[in-house]
């Protein structure tokens, strides 16, 4: 699993000695099945003692501890569809989904093949309704996609939730194509269960932008400040984000996952749509960005990933997040434009 890197390359690697230890921190489908069997045993015993407890009594009532605790702050190694059967409904305050796009891609041996548009929509419908059941009544959900699959995602989401907005972010990476426009944009659909009651902390996701033509009124800055960092103003975030740096080899958050999302991107979603202590759930965890950022920002987390190496990346990143809370581009409670500050730990 370990690759030779140059000294300047900060891409995360796994040492053979740490793999067995990291593996022990994962939940497997066998662990989930064992937990379910234990729960049913306790339920059966409770029924014999207390006839008031029936077969329709919620499992959380049967457990000595809330069953949700079993899944909190855990990485589940297994297939998403299978693992979803074990996770309790209304478990998560916030769900972030970065599923396979409708592209042929090799995820470390797990190959996903592009489909016809209607077949891809059927694929989304296989698991998306099940995921939505895991969302609390006042919870929010974000789902990532590119231009090829975003229309299908919209239709699938609208069957289950109310769409609030669509975020478009600039993914500035790659050299482009000679026969087409360079694909440098992706979408993130923002949806909720209850449009009258959901979390949105706009003050937590303010942008700090450089002032190009600073305007003064009576000799003092108007709507901006002159600080040791330069001339900046705080602005409310829009649904177009061009301040994101895609993880690459010189960033400590980078892994060998081919479609890894930036920590800064997920930090915006988590800060805006959850509170400290809330549970963030990612059913396609990849190398762990959603869980890692949730931990750095004082939230709980749970993720499902079918590739063991990616699960191990997630666990190592989570261990590092115990001490290192740094998120590139996020400093002193605000988000900075790309390359407007040095990447320093605050």
mmCIF file of C-alpha atoms in Angstrom:
data_model
loop_
_atom_site.group_PDB
_atom_site.id
_atom_site.type_symbol
_atom_site.label_atom_id
_atom_site.label_comp_id
_atom_site.label_asym_id
_atom_site.label_seq_id
_atom_site.Cartn_x
_atom_site.Cartn_y
_atom_site.Cartn_z
ATOM 1 C CA UNK A 1 0.000 0.000 0.000
ATOM 2 C CA UNK A 2 2.947 2.319 0.585
ATOM 3 C CA UNK A 3 4.376 4.266 -2.346
ATOM 4 C CA UNK A 4 7.723 6.009 -2.639
ATOM 5 C CA UNK A 5 7.315 9.781 -2.423
ATOM 6 C CA UNK A 6 9.585 12.744 -2.803
ATOM 7 C CA UNK A 7 10.402 14.596 0.407
ATOM 8 C CA UNK A 8 8.150 17.488 -0.573
ATOM 9 C CA UNK A 9 5.178 15.231 -1.265
ATOM 10 C CA UNK A 10 2.806 15.330 1.702
ATOM 11 C CA UNK A 11 0.303 12.788 0.314
ATOM 12 C CA UNK A 12 -0.864 10.489 3.102
ATOM 13 C CA UNK A 13 0.706 7.015 3.129
ATOM 14 C CA UNK A 14 0.137 3.892 5.206
ATOM 15 C CA UNK A 15 2.952 2.105 6.976
ATOM 16 C CA UNK A 16 2.612 -1.674 6.993
ATOM 17 C CA UNK A 17 3.045 -1.703 10.778
ATOM 18 C CA UNK A 18 0.104 0.621 11.398
ATOM 19 C CA UNK A 19 -2.367 -1.135 9.098
ATOM 20 C CA UNK A 20 -3.385 -3.882 11.592
ATOM 21 C CA UNK A 21 -3.965 -1.283 14.312
ATOM 22 C CA UNK A 22 -6.029 0.945 12.031
ATOM 23 C CA UNK A 23 -8.009 -2.051 10.798
ATOM 24 C CA UNK A 24 -9.104 -2.810 14.361
ATOM 25 C CA UNK A 25 -10.780 0.602 14.606
ATOM 26 C CA UNK A 26 -13.194 -0.152 11.748
ATOM 27 C CA UNK A 27 -16.722 -1.488 12.033
ATOM 28 C CA UNK A 28 -17.424 -4.336 9.603
ATOM 29 C CA UNK A 29 -20.704 -5.749 8.385
ATOM 30 C CA UNK A 30 -20.030 -8.725 10.652
ATOM 31 C CA UNK A 31 -19.798 -6.341 13.614
ATOM 32 C CA UNK A 32 -23.118 -4.798 12.622
ATOM 33 C CA UNK A 33 -24.798 -8.177 12.289
ATOM 34 C CA UNK A 34 -23.453 -9.234 15.695
ATOM 35 C CA UNK A 35 -24.753 -6.026 17.257
ATOM 36 C CA UNK A 36 -28.152 -6.609 15.659
ATOM 37 C CA UNK A 37 -28.283 -10.167 17.012
ATOM 38 C CA UNK A 38 -27.402 -8.937 20.507
ATOM 39 C CA UNK A 39 -30.107 -6.310 20.256
ATOM 40 C CA UNK A 40 -32.697 -8.904 19.239
ATOM 41 C CA UNK A 41 -31.625 -11.148 22.127
ATOM 42 C CA UNK A 42 -32.081 -8.294 24.591
ATOM 43 C CA UNK A 43 -35.400 -7.462 22.973
ATOM 44 C CA UNK A 44 -36.618 -11.037 23.343
ATOM 45 C CA UNK A 45 -35.562 -11.095 26.991
ATOM 46 C CA UNK A 46 -37.293 -7.768 27.626
ATOM 47 C CA UNK A 47 -40.487 -9.078 26.036
ATOM 48 C CA UNK A 48 -40.581 -12.046 28.412
ATOM 49 C CA UNK A 49 -40.104 -9.784 31.425
ATOM 50 C CA UNK A 50 -42.334 -6.904 30.348
ATOM 51 C CA UNK A 51 -45.309 -7.775 28.107
ATOM 52 C CA UNK A 52 -45.819 -4.051 27.450
ATOM 53 C CA UNK A 53 -42.739 -4.175 25.206
ATOM 54 C CA UNK A 54 -43.967 -5.466 21.866
ATOM 55 C CA UNK A 55 -42.378 -6.409 18.566
ATOM 56 C CA UNK A 56 -43.100 -2.892 17.321
ATOM 57 C CA UNK A 57 -41.282 -1.195 20.187
ATOM 58 C CA UNK A 58 -38.380 0.934 18.821
ATOM 59 C CA UNK A 59 -35.056 -0.802 19.196
ATOM 60 C CA UNK A 60 -33.588 2.216 21.007
ATOM 61 C CA UNK A 61 -35.996 1.502 23.884
ATOM 62 C CA UNK A 62 -34.677 -2.052 24.178
ATOM 63 C CA UNK A 63 -30.995 -1.139 24.245
ATOM 64 C CA UNK A 64 -29.436 -0.200 27.561
ATOM 65 C CA UNK A 65 -27.715 2.509 25.560
ATOM 66 C CA UNK A 66 -29.054 4.391 22.584
ATOM 67 C CA UNK A 67 -28.296 2.315 19.488
ATOM 68 C CA UNK A 68 -27.141 5.483 17.729
ATOM 69 C CA UNK A 69 -24.117 5.575 20.023
ATOM 70 C CA UNK A 70 -22.880 2.345 18.449
ATOM 71 C CA UNK A 71 -22.499 4.110 15.089
ATOM 72 C CA UNK A 72 -21.328 7.507 16.346
ATOM 73 C CA UNK A 73 -17.720 8.444 15.488
ATOM 74 C CA UNK A 74 -17.278 5.248 13.491
ATOM 75 C CA UNK A 75 -16.096 4.239 10.023
ATOM 76 C CA UNK A 76 -17.972 1.287 8.561
ATOM 77 C CA UNK A 77 -16.073 -0.915 6.133
ATOM 78 C CA UNK A 78 -18.656 -2.412 3.808
ATOM 79 C CA UNK A 79 -21.145 -1.935 1.008
ATOM 80 C CA UNK A 80 -23.402 1.093 1.435
ATOM 81 C CA UNK A 81 -26.669 -0.677 0.636
ATOM 82 C CA UNK A 82 -25.934 -3.433 3.143
ATOM 83 C CA UNK A 83 -24.691 -1.130 5.916
ATOM 84 C CA UNK A 84 -27.701 1.175 5.635
ATOM 85 C CA UNK A 85 -29.928 -1.663 6.840
ATOM 86 C CA UNK A 86 -28.280 -1.496 10.269
ATOM 87 C CA UNK A 87 -28.075 2.265 10.852
ATOM 88 C CA UNK A 88 -31.089 3.619 12.776
ATOM 89 C CA UNK A 89 -33.501 5.963 11.040
ATOM 90 C CA UNK A 90 -33.333 9.681 11.895
ATOM 91 C CA UNK A 91 -29.711 9.186 12.966
ATOM 92 C CA UNK A 92 -27.970 12.165 11.335
ATOM 93 C CA UNK A 93 -28.339 15.932 11.598
ATOM 94 C CA UNK A 94 -26.440 16.430 8.346
ATOM 95 C CA UNK A 95 -25.766 14.075 5.444
ATOM 96 C CA UNK A 96 -23.102 14.749 2.819
ATOM 97 C CA UNK A 97 -23.083 12.476 -0.227
ATOM 98 C CA UNK A 98 -20.340 12.276 -2.838
ATOM 99 C CA UNK A 99 -21.436 9.194 -4.806
ATOM 100 C CA UNK A 100 -19.791 7.805 -7.937
ATOM 101 C CA UNK A 101 -20.586 10.152 -10.801
ATOM 102 C CA UNK A 102 -21.800 8.664 -14.073
ATOM 103 C CA UNK A 103 -18.236 8.120 -15.257
ATOM 104 C CA UNK A 104 -16.046 5.060 -15.654
ATOM 105 C CA UNK A 105 -13.634 5.243 -12.739
ATOM 106 C CA UNK A 106 -11.344 2.846 -10.896
ATOM 107 C CA UNK A 107 -11.542 3.324 -7.134
ATOM 108 C CA UNK A 108 -8.526 1.277 -6.101
ATOM 109 C CA UNK A 109 -9.848 -1.890 -7.727
ATOM 110 C CA UNK A 110 -13.551 -1.153 -7.238
ATOM 111 C CA UNK A 111 -14.534 -0.165 -10.758
ATOM 112 C CA UNK A 112 -17.585 1.958 -11.527
ATOM 113 C CA UNK A 113 -18.764 1.943 -15.151
ATOM 114 C CA UNK A 114 -20.604 4.757 -16.891
ATOM 115 C CA UNK A 115 -24.250 3.961 -17.686
ATOM 116 C CA UNK A 116 -27.043 5.308 -19.832
ATOM 117 C CA UNK A 117 -28.704 8.282 -18.143
ATOM 118 C CA UNK A 118 -31.868 6.387 -17.177
ATOM 119 C CA UNK A 119 -29.811 3.514 -15.761
ATOM 120 C CA UNK A 120 -27.782 5.910 -13.635
ATOM 121 C CA UNK A 121 -30.981 7.438 -12.280
ATOM 122 C CA UNK A 122 -32.172 3.930 -11.376
ATOM 123 C CA UNK A 123 -28.859 3.417 -9.565
ATOM 124 C CA UNK A 124 -29.446 6.581 -7.511
ATOM 125 C CA UNK A 125 -32.975 5.462 -6.684
ATOM 126 C CA UNK A 126 -31.607 2.182 -5.290
ATOM 127 C CA UNK A 127 -30.023 3.822 -2.270
ATOM 128 C CA UNK A 128 -31.045 7.497 -2.004
ATOM 129 C CA UNK A 129 -34.475 6.939 -0.360
ATOM 130 C CA UNK A 130 -32.788 4.685 2.219
ATOM 131 C CA UNK A 131 -30.213 7.378 2.968
ATOM 132 C CA UNK A 132 -32.938 9.981 3.468
ATOM 133 C CA UNK A 133 -34.513 7.833 6.187
ATOM 134 C CA UNK A 134 -31.339 8.323 8.227
ATOM 135 C CA UNK A 135 -31.873 12.105 8.287
ATOM 136 C CA UNK A 136 -33.518 13.776 11.286
ATOM 137 C CA UNK A 137 -36.774 15.707 10.661
ATOM 138 C CA UNK A 138 -34.931 19.033 10.840
ATOM 139 C CA UNK A 139 -31.827 17.758 9.059
ATOM 140 C CA UNK A 140 -30.096 18.864 5.873
ATOM 141 C CA UNK A 141 -28.511 16.947 3.002
ATOM 142 C CA UNK A 142 -25.913 17.874 0.388
ATOM 143 C CA UNK A 143 -25.203 15.757 -2.693
ATOM 144 C CA UNK A 144 -22.284 16.334 -5.071
ATOM 145 C CA UNK A 145 -22.379 15.818 -8.834
ATOM 146 C CA UNK A 146 -20.980 16.962 -12.163
ATOM 147 C CA UNK A 147 -22.790 18.258 -15.242
ATOM 148 C CA UNK A 148 -23.437 14.761 -16.605
ATOM 149 C CA UNK A 149 -25.321 13.477 -13.586
ATOM 150 C CA UNK A 150 -26.646 16.578 -11.838
ATOM 151 C CA UNK A 151 -30.038 16.541 -13.635
ATOM 152 C CA UNK A 152 -30.656 12.949 -12.558
ATOM 153 C CA UNK A 153 -29.673 13.860 -9.015
ATOM 154 C CA UNK A 154 -32.136 16.736 -8.952
ATOM 155 C CA UNK A 155 -35.016 14.482 -9.985
ATOM 156 C CA UNK A 156 -34.107 11.835 -7.429
ATOM 157 C CA UNK A 157 -33.679 14.332 -4.584
ATOM 158 C CA UNK A 158 -37.000 16.050 -5.301
ATOM 159 C CA UNK A 159 -38.875 12.787 -4.731
ATOM 160 C CA UNK A 160 -37.726 12.681 -1.105
ATOM 161 C CA UNK A 161 -36.739 16.179 0.028
ATOM 162 C CA UNK A 162 -37.210 19.887 -0.641
ATOM 163 C CA UNK A 163 -34.351 21.429 -2.608
ATOM 164 C CA UNK A 164 -33.226 24.758 -1.159
ATOM 165 C CA UNK A 165 -30.369 25.641 -3.512
ATOM 166 C CA UNK A 166 -27.691 24.401 -5.874
ATOM 167 C CA UNK A 167 -24.089 25.353 -5.149
ATOM 168 C CA UNK A 168 -21.605 25.437 -8.027
ATOM 169 C CA UNK A 169 -17.925 25.306 -7.202
ATOM 170 C CA UNK A 170 -14.861 25.764 -9.366
ATOM 171 C CA UNK A 171 -12.718 22.638 -9.470
ATOM 172 C CA UNK A 172 -9.604 24.151 -11.037
ATOM 173 C CA UNK A 173 -7.557 21.105 -11.886
ATOM 174 C CA UNK A 174 -6.321 19.337 -15.014
ATOM 175 C CA UNK A 175 -5.074 20.549 -18.378
ATOM 176 C CA UNK A 176 -8.360 20.447 -20.250
ATOM 177 C CA UNK A 177 -9.438 18.840 -23.519
ATOM 178 C CA UNK A 178 -8.652 19.742 -27.123
ATOM 179 C CA UNK A 179 -12.120 18.882 -28.441
ATOM 180 C CA UNK A 180 -14.290 20.270 -25.635
ATOM 181 C CA UNK A 181 -14.512 22.956 -22.977
ATOM 182 C CA UNK A 182 -12.491 22.144 -19.906
ATOM 183 C CA UNK A 183 -14.720 20.633 -17.210
ATOM 184 C CA UNK A 184 -13.941 22.731 -14.137
ATOM 185 C CA UNK A 185 -17.314 23.062 -12.382
ATOM 186 C CA UNK A 186 -19.247 20.761 -10.064
ATOM 187 C CA UNK A 187 -22.606 21.089 -8.337
ATOM 188 C CA UNK A 188 -23.717 20.434 -4.784
ATOM 189 C CA UNK A 189 -27.480 20.089 -4.223
ATOM 190 C CA UNK A 190 -28.729 21.448 -0.882
ATOM 191 C CA UNK A 191 -31.978 19.871 0.355
ATOM 192 C CA UNK A 192 -33.915 19.509 3.610
ATOM 193 C CA UNK A 193 -36.737 17.432 5.073
ATOM 194 C CA UNK A 194 -38.627 20.412 6.457
ATOM 195 C CA UNK A 195 -38.237 23.741 4.600
ATOM 196 C CA UNK A 196 -39.761 25.530 7.595
ATOM 197 C CA UNK A 197 -37.273 24.157 10.111
ATOM 198 C CA UNK A 198 -33.625 23.506 9.272
ATOM 199 C CA UNK A 199 -30.202 24.675 10.433
ATOM 200 C CA UNK A 200 -28.341 27.362 8.515
ATOM 201 C CA UNK A 201 -25.573 29.271 10.304
ATOM 202 C CA UNK A 202 -24.706 31.936 7.772
ATOM 203 C CA UNK A 203 -22.459 33.857 10.196
ATOM 204 C CA UNK A 204 -20.246 30.769 10.485
ATOM 205 C CA UNK A 205 -19.395 30.747 6.765
ATOM 206 C CA UNK A 206 -18.554 34.364 6.047
ATOM 207 C CA UNK A 207 -16.034 35.064 3.272
ATOM 208 C CA UNK A 208 -13.046 37.364 3.669
ATOM 209 C CA UNK A 209 -12.393 38.980 0.298
ATOM 210 C CA UNK A 210 -9.624 41.282 -0.810
ATOM 211 C CA UNK A 211 -10.697 44.845 -1.564
ATOM 212 C CA UNK A 212 -9.517 45.798 -5.050
ATOM 213 C CA UNK A 213 -10.750 49.410 -5.045
ATOM 214 C CA UNK A 214 -11.140 50.403 -1.383
ATOM 215 C CA UNK A 215 -13.767 53.115 -0.865
ATOM 216 C CA UNK A 216 -13.562 55.547 2.034
ATOM 217 C CA UNK A 217 -16.202 57.737 3.622
ATOM 218 C CA UNK A 218 -15.010 60.742 5.625
ATOM 219 C CA UNK A 219 -11.510 59.339 5.416
ATOM 220 C CA UNK A 220 -12.325 55.949 6.961
ATOM 221 C CA UNK A 221 -12.826 52.570 5.269
ATOM 222 C CA UNK A 222 -16.430 51.849 4.242
ATOM 223 C CA UNK A 223 -17.488 48.194 4.596
ATOM 224 C CA UNK A 224 -13.887 46.967 4.770
ATOM 225 C CA UNK A 225 -10.935 46.959 7.155
ATOM 226 C CA UNK A 226 -7.258 47.718 6.797
ATOM 227 C CA UNK A 227 -5.474 45.060 8.827
ATOM 228 C CA UNK A 228 -2.016 43.533 9.031
ATOM 229 C CA UNK A 229 -3.274 40.905 6.567
ATOM 230 C CA UNK A 230 -4.212 43.576 4.027
ATOM 231 C CA UNK A 231 -7.400 45.285 2.869
ATOM 232 C CA UNK A 232 -10.368 42.919 3.255
ATOM 233 C CA UNK A 233 -14.116 42.902 3.702
ATOM 234 C CA UNK A 234 -16.375 40.233 5.162
ATOM 235 C CA UNK A 235 -19.168 39.165 2.828
ATOM 236 C CA UNK A 236 -22.062 36.726 2.927
ATOM 237 C CA UNK A 237 -21.473 33.535 0.947
ATOM 238 C CA UNK A 238 -23.140 32.978 -2.417
ATOM 239 C CA UNK A 239 -23.927 29.721 -4.195
ATOM 240 C CA UNK A 240 -20.886 30.081 -6.472
ATOM 241 C CA UNK A 241 -17.578 29.126 -4.863
ATOM 242 C CA UNK A 242 -14.309 29.946 -6.603
ATOM 243 C CA UNK A 243 -12.065 29.859 -3.544
ATOM 244 C CA UNK A 244 -11.487 26.096 -3.365
ATOM 245 C CA UNK A 245 -8.166 24.343 -3.889
ATOM 246 C CA UNK A 246 -8.500 20.688 -4.931
ATOM 247 C CA UNK A 247 -6.195 18.478 -2.797
ATOM 248 C CA UNK A 248 -2.843 17.837 -4.440
ATOM 249 C CA UNK A 249 0.532 16.386 -3.487
ATOM 250 C CA UNK A 250 1.808 19.348 -1.465
ATOM 251 C CA UNK A 251 -1.227 19.406 0.852
ATOM 252 C CA UNK A 252 -1.239 17.271 3.993
ATOM 253 C CA UNK A 253 -4.901 16.350 3.481
ATOM 254 C CA UNK A 254 -4.163 14.720 0.116
ATOM 255 C CA UNK A 255 -4.603 10.959 -0.371
ATOM 256 C CA UNK A 256 -4.529 8.640 -3.371
ATOM 257 C CA UNK A 257 -8.316 8.680 -3.650
ATOM 258 C CA UNK A 258 -9.058 9.812 -7.244
ATOM 259 C CA UNK A 259 -12.054 12.044 -6.442
ATOM 260 C CA UNK A 260 -11.219 13.350 -2.981
ATOM 261 C CA UNK A 261 -13.116 16.475 -1.966
ATOM 262 C CA UNK A 262 -11.284 19.377 -0.270
ATOM 263 C CA UNK A 263 -11.591 19.844 3.475
ATOM 264 C CA UNK A 264 -12.387 23.517 2.938
ATOM 265 C CA UNK A 265 -15.365 22.601 0.757
ATOM 266 C CA UNK A 266 -16.864 20.317 3.385
ATOM 267 C CA UNK A 267 -16.069 22.765 6.185
ATOM 268 C CA UNK A 268 -18.475 25.244 4.606
ATOM 269 C CA UNK A 269 -21.254 22.654 4.423
ATOM 270 C CA UNK A 270 -20.714 21.412 7.969
ATOM 271 C CA UNK A 271 -20.446 24.835 9.596
ATOM 272 C CA UNK A 272 -23.499 26.159 7.769
ATOM 273 C CA UNK A 273 -25.807 23.189 8.268
ATOM 274 C CA UNK A 274 -24.925 21.700 11.646
ATOM 275 C CA UNK A 275 -24.084 22.695 15.187
ATOM 276 C CA UNK A 276 -21.355 21.474 17.516
ATOM 277 C CA UNK A 277 -22.196 18.012 18.805
ATOM 278 C CA UNK A 278 -24.381 17.146 15.785
ATOM 279 C CA UNK A 279 -23.863 13.972 13.755
ATOM 280 C CA UNK A 280 -22.542 14.213 10.182
ATOM 281 C CA UNK A 281 -23.116 11.092 8.056
ATOM 282 C CA UNK A 282 -21.444 10.218 4.741
ATOM 283 C CA UNK A 283 -22.607 6.982 3.041
ATOM 284 C CA UNK A 284 -19.797 7.159 0.435
ATOM 285 C CA UNK A 285 -16.950 8.190 2.715
ATOM 286 C CA UNK A 286 -13.983 7.656 0.400
ATOM 287 C CA UNK A 287 -10.786 8.634 2.209
ATOM 288 C CA UNK A 288 -12.684 10.271 5.062
ATOM 289 C CA UNK A 289 -12.970 13.997 4.372
ATOM 290 C CA UNK A 290 -16.490 14.403 5.783
ATOM 291 C CA UNK A 291 -15.625 12.609 9.026
ATOM 292 C CA UNK A 292 -12.276 14.356 9.416
ATOM 293 C CA UNK A 293 -13.715 17.833 8.933
ATOM 294 C CA UNK A 294 -16.634 17.047 11.240
ATOM 295 C CA UNK A 295 -14.170 16.042 13.956
ATOM 296 C CA UNK A 296 -12.021 19.127 13.427
ATOM 297 C CA UNK A 297 -15.111 21.318 13.805
ATOM 298 C CA UNK A 298 -16.483 19.661 16.950
ATOM 299 C CA UNK A 299 -19.133 17.467 15.362
ATOM 300 C CA UNK A 300 -19.692 13.713 15.567
ATOM 301 C CA UNK A 301 -19.479 11.588 12.443
ATOM 302 C CA UNK A 302 -20.217 8.288 10.760
ATOM 303 C CA UNK A 303 -19.179 7.064 7.328
ATOM 304 C CA UNK A 304 -19.494 4.014 5.097
ATOM 305 C CA UNK A 305 -16.801 2.980 2.617
ATOM 306 C CA UNK A 306 -16.453 -0.294 0.688
ATOM 307 C CA UNK A 307 -12.715 -0.036 -0.020
ATOM 308 C CA UNK A 308 -10.568 -1.030 2.940
ATOM 309 C CA UNK A 309 -7.539 1.084 1.982
ATOM 310 C CA UNK A 310 -9.676 4.216 1.817
ATOM 311 C CA UNK A 311 -11.149 3.299 5.230
ATOM 312 C CA UNK A 312 -7.629 3.088 6.621
ATOM 313 C CA UNK A 313 -6.773 6.496 5.143
ATOM 314 C CA UNK A 314 -9.847 7.863 6.930
ATOM 315 C CA UNK A 315 -8.805 6.344 10.253
ATOM 316 C CA UNK A 316 -5.269 7.708 10.006
ATOM 317 C CA UNK A 317 -6.589 11.163 9.123
ATOM 318 C CA UNK A 318 -8.976 10.995 12.074
ATOM 319 C CA UNK A 319 -6.095 10.145 14.384
ATOM 320 C CA UNK A 320 -4.139 13.143 13.105
ATOM 321 C CA UNK A 321 -7.210 15.341 13.623
ATOM 322 C CA UNK A 322 -6.989 14.660 17.359
ATOM 323 C CA UNK A 323 -4.203 17.243 17.504
ATOM 324 C CA UNK A 324 -4.241 19.031 14.134
ATOM 325 C CA UNK A 325 -7.429 21.050 13.557
ATOM 326 C CA UNK A 326 -6.024 23.046 10.648
ATOM 327 C CA UNK A 327 -8.233 23.435 7.538
ATOM 328 C CA UNK A 328 -6.489 25.105 4.615
ATOM 329 C CA UNK A 329 -8.213 28.364 3.652
ATOM 330 C CA UNK A 330 -10.143 28.658 6.936
ATOM 331 C CA UNK A 331 -8.636 30.925 9.580
ATOM 332 C CA UNK A 332 -9.943 32.868 12.571
ATOM 333 C CA UNK A 333 -13.516 31.789 11.916
ATOM 334 C CA UNK A 334 -13.752 32.977 8.298
ATOM 335 C CA UNK A 335 -13.061 31.567 4.842
ATOM 336 C CA UNK A 336 -10.380 33.287 2.813
ATOM 337 C CA UNK A 337 -10.099 33.560 -0.944
ATOM 338 C CA UNK A 338 -7.763 31.095 -2.590
ATOM 339 C CA UNK A 339 -4.099 32.126 -2.226
ATOM 340 C CA UNK A 340 -4.995 35.271 -0.244
ATOM 341 C CA UNK A 341 -3.255 34.090 2.920
ATOM 342 C CA UNK A 342 -0.336 31.846 3.633
ATOM 343 C CA UNK A 343 -1.322 28.310 4.619
ATOM 344 C CA UNK A 344 -0.441 28.780 8.276
ATOM 345 C CA UNK A 345 -1.873 26.973 11.254
ATOM 346 C CA UNK A 346 -3.764 29.412 13.401
#
